[in-house]
């Protein structure tokens, strides 16, 4: 693979040289003081990310614990649901994309699930969720930033419903936490889930949860998979350990990545991600392309993943040639997932991308369209992106 290959797909995202170097350090025991120092460093900086993801940097949590898991965010999603619900529990899952559907499928294995479901890319009407959440609801699950469609869902409004009915609220912040605003207490979140390979800009294979003090009282590890007993994870985290063998290199990479986030500061990081996402949208609109997700008063475009409708000549059976032309230029973007394959393309600005890398991505997409015979105005797109990035 060429040295300057650029990942603009929605994870894994590029990692820094410092992260790669940290993973290459000599191996140590996962029960050693050296590893405990790594865990403590990662946990400390994760606390900062979970609790201070606001434009001002103000804290949004009165208390909670960051947990690091030996697995991707799907493990975190299951751990959250399985520790808060059992077969007698009622879970309401909001679905308007692949990862909302995944949350519902996970919950199906552990509880009685009511899906509040909409077409992928459609905004969530809060009134429809309100009809499903009632006094019998034990847990509500929702995706904040739906990676499959590039839409920000109304997590705050749904959190108010969960709070009103004393239901635990579990939120997938996988592609928002570390790159966009996220408010634990203000949005009534009990457990938040994120992934190393997304906005945290860490290696894949590791994820994190934030468990509030209020949520701890509702955990029941006896009903959870043995490996995902959060009571056990919380007890071990007190001594900067995990219950089982830790993926030492991944923990080191995560510790370095979240340390970089704290150095940048969440206010600046949020502002940068919003500016970069706006540059992608402005550029692709200047090409004459359309954003995929539809919005309502409660939904917004994602600030970390941009989803665009493929034009005629690069859609359906013609889509592979377009994606091949992008990759041939040393750039990776993503198509649509599931039934959206061949309908949309998605680009990510998660992590530590520079303005120059975004400009390269815009130019590459424009050139790839030109190669497959789709007429787009690449120069206008570059001008629009540069204007937003100034």
CSV table of C-alpha atoms in Angstrom, one decimal:
chain,number,residue,atom,x,y,z
A,1,UNK,CA,0.0,0.0,0.0
A,2,UNK,CA,1.3,3.5,-0.9
A,3,UNK,CA,2.8,5.4,2.0
A,4,UNK,CA,0.3,8.3,1.6
A,5,UNK,CA,-2.8,6.2,1.4
A,6,UNK,CA,-5.6,8.3,3.0
A,7,UNK,CA,-8.4,6.7,5.0
A,8,UNK,CA,-11.6,8.8,4.6
A,9,UNK,CA,-14.0,5.9,5.4
A,10,UNK,CA,-16.0,6.1,8.6
A,11,UNK,CA,-13.5,3.9,10.5
A,12,UNK,CA,-11.0,2.7,11.1
A,13,UNK,CA,-9.6,6.2,10.8
A,14,UNK,CA,-5.9,7.2,10.5
A,15,UNK,CA,-3.8,7.0,13.7
A,16,UNK,CA,-0.8,9.1,14.5
A,17,UNK,CA,2.8,8.0,14.5
A,18,UNK,CA,2.8,8.4,18.3
A,19,UNK,CA,-0.1,5.9,18.5
A,20,UNK,CA,1.6,3.4,16.3
A,21,UNK,CA,4.9,3.8,18.3
A,22,UNK,CA,3.0,3.3,21.5
A,23,UNK,CA,1.6,0.0,20.3
A,24,UNK,CA,5.1,-1.2,19.3
A,25,UNK,CA,6.6,-0.8,22.7
A,26,UNK,CA,7.9,-4.0,24.5
A,27,UNK,CA,5.2,-6.3,25.9
A,28,UNK,CA,4.4,-6.2,29.6
A,29,UNK,CA,2.0,-8.3,31.8
A,30,UNK,CA,-1.6,-7.1,31.9
A,31,UNK,CA,-1.3,-7.5,35.7
A,32,UNK,CA,1.8,-5.3,36.0
A,33,UNK,CA,2.2,-1.8,37.5
A,34,UNK,CA,3.3,-0.7,34.0
A,35,UNK,CA,0.0,-1.7,32.5
A,36,UNK,CA,-2.0,-0.2,35.4
A,37,UNK,CA,-0.3,3.1,34.5
A,38,UNK,CA,-1.5,2.8,30.9
A,39,UNK,CA,-5.1,2.0,32.0
A,40,UNK,CA,-5.1,4.9,34.4
A,41,UNK,CA,-3.8,7.3,31.8
A,42,UNK,CA,-6.4,6.1,29.2
A,43,UNK,CA,-9.2,6.2,31.7
A,44,UNK,CA,-8.3,9.7,33.0
A,45,UNK,CA,-8.4,11.1,29.5
A,46,UNK,CA,-11.5,9.2,28.5
A,47,UNK,CA,-13.3,10.8,31.6
A,48,UNK,CA,-12.3,14.1,30.1
A,49,UNK,CA,-13.7,13.2,26.7
A,50,UNK,CA,-17.0,11.8,28.0
A,51,UNK,CA,-17.6,14.6,30.5
A,52,UNK,CA,-16.3,17.7,28.7
A,53,UNK,CA,-17.6,17.2,25.1
A,54,UNK,CA,-19.1,20.7,24.9
A,55,UNK,CA,-18.3,23.8,22.9
A,56,UNK,CA,-17.2,25.5,26.1
A,57,UNK,CA,-15.5,22.5,27.6
A,58,UNK,CA,-17.8,22.7,30.7
A,59,UNK,CA,-18.4,19.4,32.5
A,60,UNK,CA,-21.8,17.6,31.8
A,61,UNK,CA,-21.6,14.8,34.3
A,62,UNK,CA,-22.0,14.8,38.0
A,63,UNK,CA,-20.2,11.5,38.2
A,64,UNK,CA,-19.5,8.3,36.4
A,65,UNK,CA,-16.8,5.8,35.3
A,66,UNK,CA,-15.1,5.2,32.0
A,67,UNK,CA,-14.5,1.6,31.2
A,68,UNK,CA,-12.3,0.2,28.5
A,69,UNK,CA,-13.4,-3.0,26.8
A,70,UNK,CA,-11.4,-5.6,24.9
A,71,UNK,CA,-13.7,-5.5,21.9
A,72,UNK,CA,-15.3,-3.1,19.4
A,73,UNK,CA,-18.3,-0.9,20.3
A,74,UNK,CA,-20.8,-3.7,19.4
A,75,UNK,CA,-19.5,-5.4,22.6
A,76,UNK,CA,-20.1,-2.2,24.4
A,77,UNK,CA,-23.6,-1.9,23.1
A,78,UNK,CA,-24.4,-5.5,24.2
A,79,UNK,CA,-22.7,-5.0,27.6
A,80,UNK,CA,-24.9,-1.9,28.3
A,81,UNK,CA,-28.2,-3.6,27.3
A,82,UNK,CA,-27.4,-7.0,28.9
A,83,UNK,CA,-26.5,-5.5,32.2
A,84,UNK,CA,-29.6,-3.3,32.4
A,85,UNK,CA,-32.2,-5.6,31.0
A,86,UNK,CA,-33.4,-9.3,31.2
A,87,UNK,CA,-36.1,-11.4,29.7
A,88,UNK,CA,-38.7,-9.6,31.8
A,89,UNK,CA,-37.6,-6.1,30.7
A,90,UNK,CA,-39.1,-3.9,28.1
A,91,UNK,CA,-36.7,-2.1,25.8
A,92,UNK,CA,-37.6,0.6,23.3
A,93,UNK,CA,-35.1,0.8,20.4
A,94,UNK,CA,-35.1,3.8,18.0
A,95,UNK,CA,-34.1,2.7,14.5
A,96,UNK,CA,-33.4,4.8,11.4
A,97,UNK,CA,-30.2,3.2,10.2
A,98,UNK,CA,-27.9,0.2,10.3
A,99,UNK,CA,-26.6,0.8,13.8
A,100,UNK,CA,-30.0,1.6,15.3
A,101,UNK,CA,-31.1,-1.7,13.9
A,102,UNK,CA,-28.0,-3.4,15.4
A,103,UNK,CA,-29.0,-2.0,18.8
A,104,UNK,CA,-32.5,-3.5,18.5
A,105,UNK,CA,-31.1,-6.8,17.3
A,106,UNK,CA,-28.8,-6.9,20.4
A,107,UNK,CA,-31.7,-6.0,22.7
A,108,UNK,CA,-33.8,-8.8,21.1
A,109,UNK,CA,-31.5,-11.4,22.6
A,110,UNK,CA,-31.9,-10.1,26.1
A,111,UNK,CA,-35.4,-8.5,26.5
A,112,UNK,CA,-38.8,-7.8,25.0
A,113,UNK,CA,-38.1,-5.1,22.4
A,114,UNK,CA,-40.4,-2.5,20.8
A,115,UNK,CA,-38.9,-1.0,17.7
A,116,UNK,CA,-39.7,2.6,16.8
A,117,UNK,CA,-38.5,2.3,13.2
A,118,UNK,CA,-38.1,4.6,10.2
A,119,UNK,CA,-36.6,4.4,6.8
A,120,UNK,CA,-32.8,4.6,6.8
A,121,UNK,CA,-31.8,8.3,6.5
A,122,UNK,CA,-35.2,9.6,7.6
A,123,UNK,CA,-35.3,11.9,10.7
A,124,UNK,CA,-36.8,10.6,13.9
A,125,UNK,CA,-40.1,12.2,14.9
A,126,UNK,CA,-39.9,12.5,18.6
A,127,UNK,CA,-43.7,12.3,19.0
A,128,UNK,CA,-43.5,8.7,17.5
A,129,UNK,CA,-41.0,7.7,20.2
A,130,UNK,CA,-43.2,9.3,22.9
A,131,UNK,CA,-46.0,7.0,21.9
A,132,UNK,CA,-43.8,3.9,22.5
A,133,UNK,CA,-42.1,5.0,25.8
A,134,UNK,CA,-44.2,4.6,28.9
A,135,UNK,CA,-44.1,3.6,32.5
A,136,UNK,CA,-43.4,-0.1,31.6
A,137,UNK,CA,-40.3,0.8,29.6
A,138,UNK,CA,-37.1,-0.2,31.4
A,139,UNK,CA,-34.4,0.8,28.8
A,140,UNK,CA,-34.4,3.1,25.7
A,141,UNK,CA,-31.6,2.6,23.1
A,142,UNK,CA,-30.7,5.2,20.5
A,143,UNK,CA,-27.9,6.0,18.1
A,144,UNK,CA,-26.7,9.6,18.3
A,145,UNK,CA,-24.7,9.9,15.1
A,146,UNK,CA,-26.1,7.3,12.7
A,147,UNK,CA,-22.9,6.3,10.8
A,148,UNK,CA,-24.8,4.5,8.0
A,149,UNK,CA,-26.7,7.6,6.9
A,150,UNK,CA,-24.8,10.7,8.2
A,151,UNK,CA,-27.6,12.0,10.4
A,152,UNK,CA,-27.5,13.4,14.0
A,153,UNK,CA,-30.5,12.1,15.9
A,154,UNK,CA,-32.4,14.0,18.7
A,155,UNK,CA,-30.8,12.3,21.6
A,156,UNK,CA,-31.6,15.1,24.0
A,157,UNK,CA,-35.4,15.0,23.3
A,158,UNK,CA,-35.6,11.2,23.5
A,159,UNK,CA,-33.6,11.4,26.8
A,160,UNK,CA,-36.2,13.6,28.2
A,161,UNK,CA,-38.8,10.9,27.5
A,162,UNK,CA,-36.6,8.2,29.1
A,163,UNK,CA,-36.2,10.5,32.2
A,164,UNK,CA,-39.9,11.2,32.4
A,165,UNK,CA,-40.7,7.5,32.6
A,166,UNK,CA,-37.7,6.5,34.7
A,167,UNK,CA,-36.2,4.3,32.0
A,168,UNK,CA,-32.4,3.8,31.6
A,169,UNK,CA,-31.1,5.5,28.5
A,170,UNK,CA,-28.3,3.9,26.5
A,171,UNK,CA,-26.8,5.9,23.7
A,172,UNK,CA,-24.5,4.8,20.9
A,173,UNK,CA,-22.1,7.8,20.6
A,174,UNK,CA,-19.6,5.7,18.5
A,175,UNK,CA,-19.1,8.4,15.8
A,176,UNK,CA,-19.8,11.5,17.8
A,177,UNK,CA,-18.0,11.1,21.1
A,178,UNK,CA,-14.5,12.5,20.6
A,179,UNK,CA,-15.5,14.6,17.6
A,180,UNK,CA,-18.8,16.4,18.5
A,181,UNK,CA,-20.9,17.7,21.3
A,182,UNK,CA,-22.2,15.1,23.8
A,183,UNK,CA,-23.8,15.8,27.1
A,184,UNK,CA,-24.2,13.0,29.6
A,185,UNK,CA,-26.4,14.6,32.3
A,186,UNK,CA,-28.1,17.2,30.2
A,187,UNK,CA,-29.3,14.5,27.8
A,188,UNK,CA,-30.2,12.1,30.7
A,189,UNK,CA,-27.7,9.5,29.3
A,190,UNK,CA,-27.1,6.5,31.7
A,191,UNK,CA,-24.6,4.6,29.6
A,192,UNK,CA,-22.7,6.0,26.6
A,193,UNK,CA,-20.8,3.8,24.2
A,194,UNK,CA,-17.9,4.8,21.9
A,195,UNK,CA,-15.3,3.0,19.8
A,196,UNK,CA,-11.5,3.4,19.6
A,197,UNK,CA,-11.4,3.4,15.8
A,198,UNK,CA,-13.7,6.3,15.2
A,199,UNK,CA,-13.5,9.9,16.5
A,200,UNK,CA,-11.0,8.9,19.2
A,201,UNK,CA,-8.5,8.1,16.4
A,202,UNK,CA,-7.3,4.9,18.2
A,203,UNK,CA,-6.7,1.4,16.7
A,204,UNK,CA,-9.7,-0.9,16.0
A,205,UNK,CA,-10.5,-3.6,18.5
A,206,UNK,CA,-11.0,-1.6,21.6
A,207,UNK,CA,-14.0,0.4,22.9
A,208,UNK,CA,-15.2,2.4,25.9
A,209,UNK,CA,-18.3,2.9,28.0
A,210,UNK,CA,-19.2,5.7,30.4
A,211,UNK,CA,-21.4,4.4,33.2
A,212,UNK,CA,-23.1,7.0,35.4
A,213,UNK,CA,-23.4,6.6,39.1
A,214,UNK,CA,-27.1,6.4,38.8
A,215,UNK,CA,-26.9,3.6,36.2
A,216,UNK,CA,-24.6,1.6,38.4
A,217,UNK,CA,-27.4,0.9,40.8
A,218,UNK,CA,-29.4,-0.8,38.0
A,219,UNK,CA,-26.6,-3.1,36.7
A,220,UNK,CA,-27.1,-6.8,37.1
A,221,UNK,CA,-24.1,-8.7,35.8
A,222,UNK,CA,-25.8,-12.1,36.5
A,223,UNK,CA,-27.9,-11.6,33.5
A,224,UNK,CA,-25.1,-10.4,31.2
A,225,UNK,CA,-22.6,-12.5,29.3
A,226,UNK,CA,-19.8,-13.6,31.5
A,227,UNK,CA,-17.2,-11.5,29.6
A,228,UNK,CA,-19.4,-8.4,29.8
A,229,UNK,CA,-20.3,-8.3,33.5
A,230,UNK,CA,-20.1,-4.5,34.1
A,231,UNK,CA,-20.1,-4.9,37.9
A,232,UNK,CA,-17.0,-6.9,37.5
A,233,UNK,CA,-15.5,-4.4,35.1
A,234,UNK,CA,-16.2,-1.6,37.5
A,235,UNK,CA,-14.6,-3.4,40.4
A,236,UNK,CA,-11.4,-4.1,38.4
A,237,UNK,CA,-11.3,-0.5,37.0
A,238,UNK,CA,-10.9,0.7,40.6
A,239,UNK,CA,-7.4,-0.8,40.4
A,240,UNK,CA,-6.9,0.1,36.7
A,241,UNK,CA,-7.4,-3.4,35.5
A,242,UNK,CA,-9.8,-5.4,33.4
A,243,UNK,CA,-11.3,-8.7,34.6
A,244,UNK,CA,-9.5,-10.7,31.8
A,245,UNK,CA,-6.4,-10.5,29.8
A,246,UNK,CA,-6.1,-7.0,28.3
A,247,UNK,CA,-5.0,-6.3,24.7
A,248,UNK,CA,-1.9,-4.4,26.0
A,249,UNK,CA,-0.9,-2.8,22.6
A,250,UNK,CA,-4.4,-1.5,22.0
A,251,UNK,CA,-4.7,0.0,25.4
A,252,UNK,CA,-1.4,1.8,24.8
A,253,UNK,CA,-2.6,3.1,21.5
A,254,UNK,CA,-5.9,4.3,23.0
A,255,UNK,CA,-4.1,6.0,25.9
A,256,UNK,CA,-1.9,8.0,23.4
A,257,UNK,CA,-4.9,8.9,21.2
A,258,UNK,CA,-7.1,10.2,24.0
A,259,UNK,CA,-4.1,12.1,25.4
A,260,UNK,CA,-3.8,13.9,22.1
A,261,UNK,CA,-7.5,14.8,22.3
A,262,UNK,CA,-7.1,16.3,25.7
A,263,UNK,CA,-4.1,18.3,24.4
A,264,UNK,CA,-6.2,19.7,21.6
A,265,UNK,CA,-9.1,20.3,23.9
A,266,UNK,CA,-12.7,19.2,23.2
A,267,UNK,CA,-14.0,22.8,22.3
A,268,UNK,CA,-11.4,23.1,19.6
A,269,UNK,CA,-11.9,19.6,18.4
A,270,UNK,CA,-15.6,20.0,18.2
A,271,UNK,CA,-15.2,23.2,16.2
A,272,UNK,CA,-12.7,21.6,13.9
A,273,UNK,CA,-14.9,18.7,13.1
A,274,UNK,CA,-17.9,20.9,12.5
A,275,UNK,CA,-15.9,23.1,10.1
A,276,UNK,CA,-14.5,20.1,8.3
A,277,UNK,CA,-17.9,18.4,7.9
A,278,UNK,CA,-19.3,21.7,6.6
A,279,UNK,CA,-16.4,21.8,4.1
A,280,UNK,CA,-17.2,18.4,2.7
A,281,UNK,CA,-20.9,19.2,2.4
A,282,UNK,CA,-20.3,22.6,0.8
A,283,UNK,CA,-17.9,21.0,-1.7
A,284,UNK,CA,-20.1,18.1,-2.7
A,285,UNK,CA,-23.1,20.5,-3.0
A,286,UNK,CA,-21.0,22.7,-5.3
A,287,UNK,CA,-20.4,19.6,-7.4
A,288,UNK,CA,-24.1,19.4,-7.9
A,289,UNK,CA,-24.6,16.5,-5.6
A,290,UNK,CA,-27.3,16.0,-2.9
A,291,UNK,CA,-26.9,15.1,0.8
A,292,UNK,CA,-28.6,11.7,1.6
A,293,UNK,CA,-30.3,12.1,4.9
A,294,UNK,CA,-33.5,14.1,5.2
A,295,UNK,CA,-33.9,16.5,8.2
A,296,UNK,CA,-36.7,17.7,10.3
A,297,UNK,CA,-36.7,20.3,13.2
A,298,UNK,CA,-35.0,17.7,15.5
A,299,UNK,CA,-32.4,16.2,13.2
A,300,UNK,CA,-29.1,17.6,11.9
A,301,UNK,CA,-26.4,16.6,9.4
A,302,UNK,CA,-23.6,14.6,11.0
A,303,UNK,CA,-20.4,16.5,11.9
A,304,UNK,CA,-18.2,13.5,11.5
A,305,UNK,CA,-19.7,11.4,8.6
A,306,UNK,CA,-21.0,12.9,5.4
A,307,UNK,CA,-23.4,10.8,3.3
A,308,UNK,CA,-24.0,11.9,-0.3
A,309,UNK,CA,-26.4,10.5,-3.0
A,310,UNK,CA,-24.5,9.0,-5.9
A,311,UNK,CA,-25.4,10.6,-9.2
A,312,UNK,CA,-26.5,8.9,-12.4
A,313,UNK,CA,-23.5,7.3,-14.1
A,314,UNK,CA,-22.0,6.3,-10.7
A,315,UNK,CA,-25.0,4.7,-9.1
A,316,UNK,CA,-26.1,1.0,-8.9
A,317,UNK,CA,-24.1,-1.2,-11.2
A,318,UNK,CA,-21.9,1.8,-12.1
A,319,UNK,CA,-20.9,2.5,-8.5
A,320,UNK,CA,-17.9,0.0,-8.3
A,321,UNK,CA,-16.1,1.8,-11.1
A,322,UNK,CA,-16.4,5.1,-9.2
A,323,UNK,CA,-15.1,3.6,-5.9
A,324,UNK,CA,-12.2,1.8,-7.8
A,325,UNK,CA,-11.2,5.2,-9.3
A,326,UNK,CA,-11.2,6.8,-5.8
A,327,UNK,CA,-9.0,4.0,-4.5
A,328,UNK,CA,-6.6,4.1,-7.4
A,329,UNK,CA,-5.8,7.6,-6.3
A,330,UNK,CA,-4.8,6.4,-2.9
A,331,UNK,CA,-8.0,7.3,-1.0
A,332,UNK,CA,-10.5,5.2,0.7
A,333,UNK,CA,-14.2,6.2,1.1
A,334,UNK,CA,-17.2,4.1,1.8
A,335,UNK,CA,-20.4,3.2,0.0
A,336,UNK,CA,-23.8,2.6,1.4
A,337,UNK,CA,-24.5,-0.3,3.8
A,338,UNK,CA,-27.2,-2.9,3.3
A,339,UNK,CA,-29.8,-1.8,0.8
A,340,UNK,CA,-28.1,1.6,0.4
A,341,UNK,CA,-25.2,-0.1,-1.5
A,342,UNK,CA,-24.8,1.6,-4.8
A,343,UNK,CA,-27.0,4.6,-3.8
A,344,UNK,CA,-24.7,6.7,-1.6
A,345,UNK,CA,-21.1,7.3,-0.7
A,346,UNK,CA,-19.8,8.3,2.7
A,347,UNK,CA,-16.7,10.2,3.8
A,348,UNK,CA,-15.4,10.7,7.3
A,349,UNK,CA,-13.6,13.6,8.9
A,350,UNK,CA,-13.2,11.8,12.2
A,351,UNK,CA,-9.9,12.0,14.1
A,352,UNK,CA,-7.0,14.2,13.3
A,353,UNK,CA,-7.4,15.0,9.6
A,354,UNK,CA,-5.8,18.2,8.3
A,355,UNK,CA,-7.4,20.7,5.9
A,356,UNK,CA,-5.0,19.6,3.2
A,357,UNK,CA,-6.2,16.0,3.6
A,358,UNK,CA,-9.9,17.1,3.2
A,359,UNK,CA,-9.0,19.1,0.1
A,360,UNK,CA,-7.3,16.0,-1.3
A,361,UNK,CA,-10.4,14.0,-0.6
A,362,UNK,CA,-12.6,16.5,-2.4
A,363,UNK,CA,-10.3,16.6,-5.4
A,364,UNK,CA,-10.1,12.8,-5.5
A,365,UNK,CA,-13.9,12.4,-5.5
A,366,UNK,CA,-14.2,15.0,-8.3
A,367,UNK,CA,-11.5,13.3,-10.4
A,368,UNK,CA,-13.0,9.9,-9.9
A,369,UNK,CA,-16.4,11.1,-11.1
A,370,UNK,CA,-14.8,12.6,-14.1
A,371,UNK,CA,-13.0,9.3,-14.9
A,372,UNK,CA,-16.3,7.4,-14.9
A,373,UNK,CA,-18.0,10.0,-17.1
A,374,UNK,CA,-20.0,12.0,-14.5
A,375,UNK,CA,-19.8,15.8,-15.1
A,376,UNK,CA,-19.1,17.6,-11.8
A,377,UNK,CA,-17.5,21.0,-11.1
A,378,UNK,CA,-14.4,20.0,-9.1
A,379,UNK,CA,-12.9,23.5,-9.1
A,380,UNK,CA,-16.1,24.9,-7.6
A,381,UNK,CA,-16.1,22.2,-5.0
A,382,UNK,CA,-12.5,22.9,-4.1
A,383,UNK,CA,-13.2,26.6,-3.8
A,384,UNK,CA,-16.2,25.9,-1.5
A,385,UNK,CA,-14.2,23.6,0.7
A,386,UNK,CA,-11.3,26.1,1.0
A,387,UNK,CA,-13.7,28.9,1.9
A,388,UNK,CA,-15.2,26.9,4.7
A,389,UNK,CA,-11.8,25.8,6.0
A,390,UNK,CA,-10.4,29.4,6.1
